CSV table of N, CA and C in Angstrom, one decimal:
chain,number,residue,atom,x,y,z
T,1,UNK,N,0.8,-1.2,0.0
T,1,UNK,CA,0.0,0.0,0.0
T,1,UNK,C,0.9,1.2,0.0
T,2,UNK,N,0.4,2.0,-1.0
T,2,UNK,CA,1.4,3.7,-1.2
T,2,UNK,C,1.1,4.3,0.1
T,3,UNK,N,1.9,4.9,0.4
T,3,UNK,CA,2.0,6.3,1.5
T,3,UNK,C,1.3,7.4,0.5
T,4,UNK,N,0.2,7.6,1.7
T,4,UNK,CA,-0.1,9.1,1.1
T,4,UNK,C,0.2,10.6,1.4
T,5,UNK,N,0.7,11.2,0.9
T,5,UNK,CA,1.4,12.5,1.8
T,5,UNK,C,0.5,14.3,1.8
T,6,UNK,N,0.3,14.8,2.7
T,6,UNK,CA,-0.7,15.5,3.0
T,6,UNK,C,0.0,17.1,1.7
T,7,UNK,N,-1.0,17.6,0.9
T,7,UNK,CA,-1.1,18.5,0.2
T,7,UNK,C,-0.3,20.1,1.3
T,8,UNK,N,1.0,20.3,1.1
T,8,UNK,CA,1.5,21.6,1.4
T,8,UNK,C,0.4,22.7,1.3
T,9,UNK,N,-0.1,23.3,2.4
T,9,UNK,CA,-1.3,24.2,2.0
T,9,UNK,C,-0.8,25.7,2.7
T,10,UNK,N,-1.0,26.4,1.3
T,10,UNK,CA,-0.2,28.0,2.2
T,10,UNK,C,-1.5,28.4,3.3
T,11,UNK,N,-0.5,29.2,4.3
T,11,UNK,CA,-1.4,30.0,5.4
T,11,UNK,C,-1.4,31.2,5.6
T,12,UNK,N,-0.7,31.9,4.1
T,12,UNK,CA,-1.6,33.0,4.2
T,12,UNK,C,-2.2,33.2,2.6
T,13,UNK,N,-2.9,34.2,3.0
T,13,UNK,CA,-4.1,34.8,2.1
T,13,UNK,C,-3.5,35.2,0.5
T,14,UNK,N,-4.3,35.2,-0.5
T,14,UNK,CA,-3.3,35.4,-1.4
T,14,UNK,C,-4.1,37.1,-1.6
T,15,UNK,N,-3.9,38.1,-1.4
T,15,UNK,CA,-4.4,39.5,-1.3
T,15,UNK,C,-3.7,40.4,-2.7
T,16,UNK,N,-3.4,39.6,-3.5
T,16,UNK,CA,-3.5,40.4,-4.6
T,16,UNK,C,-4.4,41.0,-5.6
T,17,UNK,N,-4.9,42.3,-6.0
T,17,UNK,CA,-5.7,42.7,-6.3
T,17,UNK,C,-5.8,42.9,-7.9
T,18,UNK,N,-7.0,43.0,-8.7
T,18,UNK,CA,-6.8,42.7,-10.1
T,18,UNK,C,-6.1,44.2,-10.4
T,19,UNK,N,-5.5,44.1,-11.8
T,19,UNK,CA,-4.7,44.9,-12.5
T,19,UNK,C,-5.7,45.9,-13.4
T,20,UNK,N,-6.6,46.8,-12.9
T,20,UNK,CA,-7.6,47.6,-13.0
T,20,UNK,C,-6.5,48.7,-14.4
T,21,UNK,N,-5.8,49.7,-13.9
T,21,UNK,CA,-5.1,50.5,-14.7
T,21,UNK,C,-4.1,50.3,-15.7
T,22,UNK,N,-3.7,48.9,-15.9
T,22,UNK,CA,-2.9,48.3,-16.7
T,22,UNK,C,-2.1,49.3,-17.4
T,23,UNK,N,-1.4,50.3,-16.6
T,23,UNK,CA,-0.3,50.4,-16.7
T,23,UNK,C,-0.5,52.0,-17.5
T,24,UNK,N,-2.1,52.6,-17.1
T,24,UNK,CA,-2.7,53.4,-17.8
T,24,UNK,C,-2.3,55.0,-16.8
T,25,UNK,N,-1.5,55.3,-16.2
T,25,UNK,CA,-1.3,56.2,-15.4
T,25,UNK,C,-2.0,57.6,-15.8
T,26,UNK,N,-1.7,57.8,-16.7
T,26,UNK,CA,-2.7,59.3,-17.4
T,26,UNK,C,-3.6,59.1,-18.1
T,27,UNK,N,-4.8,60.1,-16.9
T,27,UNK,CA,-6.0,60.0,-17.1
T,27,UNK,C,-6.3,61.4,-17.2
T,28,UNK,N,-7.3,61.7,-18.6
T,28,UNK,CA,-7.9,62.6,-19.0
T,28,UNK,C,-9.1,63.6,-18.1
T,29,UNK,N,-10.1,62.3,-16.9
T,29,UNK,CA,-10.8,63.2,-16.6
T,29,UNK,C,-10.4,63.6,-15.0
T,30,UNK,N,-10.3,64.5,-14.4
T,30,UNK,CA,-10.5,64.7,-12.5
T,30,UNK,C,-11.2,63.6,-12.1
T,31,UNK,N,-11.1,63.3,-10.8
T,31,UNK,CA,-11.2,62.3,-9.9
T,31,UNK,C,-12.1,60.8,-10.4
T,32,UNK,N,-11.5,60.6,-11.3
T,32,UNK,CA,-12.4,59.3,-11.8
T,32,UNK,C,-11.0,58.2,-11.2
T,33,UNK,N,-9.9,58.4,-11.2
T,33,UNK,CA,-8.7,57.3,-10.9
T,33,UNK,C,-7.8,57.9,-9.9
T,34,UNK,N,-7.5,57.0,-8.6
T,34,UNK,CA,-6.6,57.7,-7.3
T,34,UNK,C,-5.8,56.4,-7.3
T,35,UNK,N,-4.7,56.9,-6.8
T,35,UNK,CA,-3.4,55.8,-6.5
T,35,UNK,C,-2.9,56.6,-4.9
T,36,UNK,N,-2.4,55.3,-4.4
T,36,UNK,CA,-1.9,55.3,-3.3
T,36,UNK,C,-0.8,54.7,-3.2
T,37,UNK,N,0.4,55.6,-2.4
T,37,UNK,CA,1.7,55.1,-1.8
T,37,UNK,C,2.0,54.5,-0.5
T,38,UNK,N,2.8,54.1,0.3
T,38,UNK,CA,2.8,54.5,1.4
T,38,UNK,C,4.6,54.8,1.4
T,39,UNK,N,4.7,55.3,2.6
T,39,UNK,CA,6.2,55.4,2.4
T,39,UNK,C,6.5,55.1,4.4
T,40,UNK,N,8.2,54.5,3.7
T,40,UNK,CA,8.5,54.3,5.1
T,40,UNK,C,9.6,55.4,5.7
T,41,UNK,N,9.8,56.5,6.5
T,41,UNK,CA,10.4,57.3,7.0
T,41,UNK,C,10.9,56.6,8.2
T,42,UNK,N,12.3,56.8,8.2
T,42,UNK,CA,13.2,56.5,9.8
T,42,UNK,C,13.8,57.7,9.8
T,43,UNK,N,13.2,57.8,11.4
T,43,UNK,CA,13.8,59.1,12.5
T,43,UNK,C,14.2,58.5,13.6
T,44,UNK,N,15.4,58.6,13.9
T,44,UNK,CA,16.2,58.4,14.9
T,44,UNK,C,16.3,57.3,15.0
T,45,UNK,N,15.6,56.0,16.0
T,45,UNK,CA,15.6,54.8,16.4
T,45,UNK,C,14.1,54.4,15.4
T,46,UNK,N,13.1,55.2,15.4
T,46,UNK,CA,11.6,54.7,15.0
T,46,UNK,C,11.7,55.0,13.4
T,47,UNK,N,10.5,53.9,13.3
T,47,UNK,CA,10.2,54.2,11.9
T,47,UNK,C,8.6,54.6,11.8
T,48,UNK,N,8.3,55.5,10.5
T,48,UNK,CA,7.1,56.5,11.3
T,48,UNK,C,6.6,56.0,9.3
T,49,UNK,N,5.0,55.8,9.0
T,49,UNK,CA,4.5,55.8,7.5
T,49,UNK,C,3.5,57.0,7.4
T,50,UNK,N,4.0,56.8,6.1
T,50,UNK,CA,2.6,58.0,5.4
T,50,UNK,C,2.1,57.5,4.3
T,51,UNK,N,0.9,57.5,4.0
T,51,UNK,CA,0.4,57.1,3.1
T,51,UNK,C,-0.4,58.4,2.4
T,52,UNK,N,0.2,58.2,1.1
T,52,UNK,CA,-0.2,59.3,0.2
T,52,UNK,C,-1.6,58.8,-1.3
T,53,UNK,N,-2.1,59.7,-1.2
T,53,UNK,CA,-3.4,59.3,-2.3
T,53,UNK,C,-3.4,60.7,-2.9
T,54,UNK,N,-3.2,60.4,-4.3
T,54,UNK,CA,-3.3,61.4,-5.7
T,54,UNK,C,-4.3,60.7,-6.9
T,55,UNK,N,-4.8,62.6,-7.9
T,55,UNK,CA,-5.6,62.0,-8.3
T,55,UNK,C,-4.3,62.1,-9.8
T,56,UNK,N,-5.0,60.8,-10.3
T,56,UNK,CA,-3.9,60.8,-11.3
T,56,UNK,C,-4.0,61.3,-12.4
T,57,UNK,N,-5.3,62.6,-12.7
T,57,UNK,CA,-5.5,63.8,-13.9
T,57,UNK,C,-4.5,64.4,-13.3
T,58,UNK,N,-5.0,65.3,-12.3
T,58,UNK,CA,-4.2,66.3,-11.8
T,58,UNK,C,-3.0,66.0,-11.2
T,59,UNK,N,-2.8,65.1,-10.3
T,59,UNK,CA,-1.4,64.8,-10.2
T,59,UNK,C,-1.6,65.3,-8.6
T,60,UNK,N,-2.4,66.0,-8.0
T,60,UNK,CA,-2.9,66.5,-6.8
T,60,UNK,C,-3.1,65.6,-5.5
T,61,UNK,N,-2.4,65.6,-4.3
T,61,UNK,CA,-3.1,64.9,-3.1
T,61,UNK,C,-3.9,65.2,-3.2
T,62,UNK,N,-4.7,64.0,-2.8
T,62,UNK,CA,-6.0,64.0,-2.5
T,62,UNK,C,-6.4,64.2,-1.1
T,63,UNK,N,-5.5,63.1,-0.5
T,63,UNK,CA,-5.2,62.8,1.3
T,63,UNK,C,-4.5,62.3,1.5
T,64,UNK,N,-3.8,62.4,2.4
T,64,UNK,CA,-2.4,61.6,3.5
T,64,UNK,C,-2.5,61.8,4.7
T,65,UNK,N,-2.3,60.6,5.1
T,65,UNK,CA,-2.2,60.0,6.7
T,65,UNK,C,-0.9,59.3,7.4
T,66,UNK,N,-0.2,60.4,8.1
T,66,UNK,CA,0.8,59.7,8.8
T,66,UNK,C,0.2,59.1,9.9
T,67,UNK,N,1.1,57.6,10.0
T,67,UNK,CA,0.8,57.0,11.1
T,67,UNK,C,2.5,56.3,12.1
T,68,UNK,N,2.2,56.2,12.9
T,68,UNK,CA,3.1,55.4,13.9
T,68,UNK,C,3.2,53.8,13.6
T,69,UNK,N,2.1,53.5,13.6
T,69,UNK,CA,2.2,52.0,13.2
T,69,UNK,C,2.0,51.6,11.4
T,70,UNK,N,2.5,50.6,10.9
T,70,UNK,CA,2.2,50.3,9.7
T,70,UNK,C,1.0,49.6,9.5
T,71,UNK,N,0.0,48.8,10.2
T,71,UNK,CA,-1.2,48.7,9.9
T,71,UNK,C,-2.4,49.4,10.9
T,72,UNK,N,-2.3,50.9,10.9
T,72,UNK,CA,-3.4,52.1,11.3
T,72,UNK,C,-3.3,52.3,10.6
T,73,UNK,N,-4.3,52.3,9.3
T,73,UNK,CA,-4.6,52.6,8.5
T,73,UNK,C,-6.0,53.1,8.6
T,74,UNK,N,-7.0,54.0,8.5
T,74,UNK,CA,-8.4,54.1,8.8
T,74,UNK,C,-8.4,55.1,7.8
C-alpha cells in the first residue's frame, strides 16, 4: 500500500488585487482614478508611515495620513 502525503497548503491569504489600470497612469478626466503610496520614513531609532493618495488627472493629493504604526490605516 502507497503512502499518502498531506497536500503543502499556504497559510496566508493570497491579497492580490486585479490589475484595474494596466499600466494606464494618465487619465484625462479629474477624480475618476486615485493611487496610493505608502512610504517608510526612519527618525532616529523609530520608523514613522505616510500614506499618500493622488488623483492621477491632476497629479494632486487628495489625502495623506501619517501613522506610527504600519497597519493604522483608517
Amino acid at each position: 500500500m502507497a503512502a499518502s502525503k498531506d497536500k503543502a497548503r499556504s497559510r496566508t491569504e493570497n491579497n492580490t488585487c486585479r490589475n484595474h489600470l494596466k499600466q494606464q497612469f494618465s487619465q484625462d478626466a479629474p477624480n475618476l482614478v486615485w493611487a496610493s503610496d505608502f512610504a517608510y520614513i526612519k527618525a532616529g531609532r523609530k520608523w514613522h508611515y505616510l500614506c499618500v493618495v493622488i488623483d492621477l488627472s491632476s497629479r494632486k493629493v487628495v489625502s495623506w495620513q501619517p501613522s506610527n504604526k504600519a497597519d493604522n490605516w483608517s
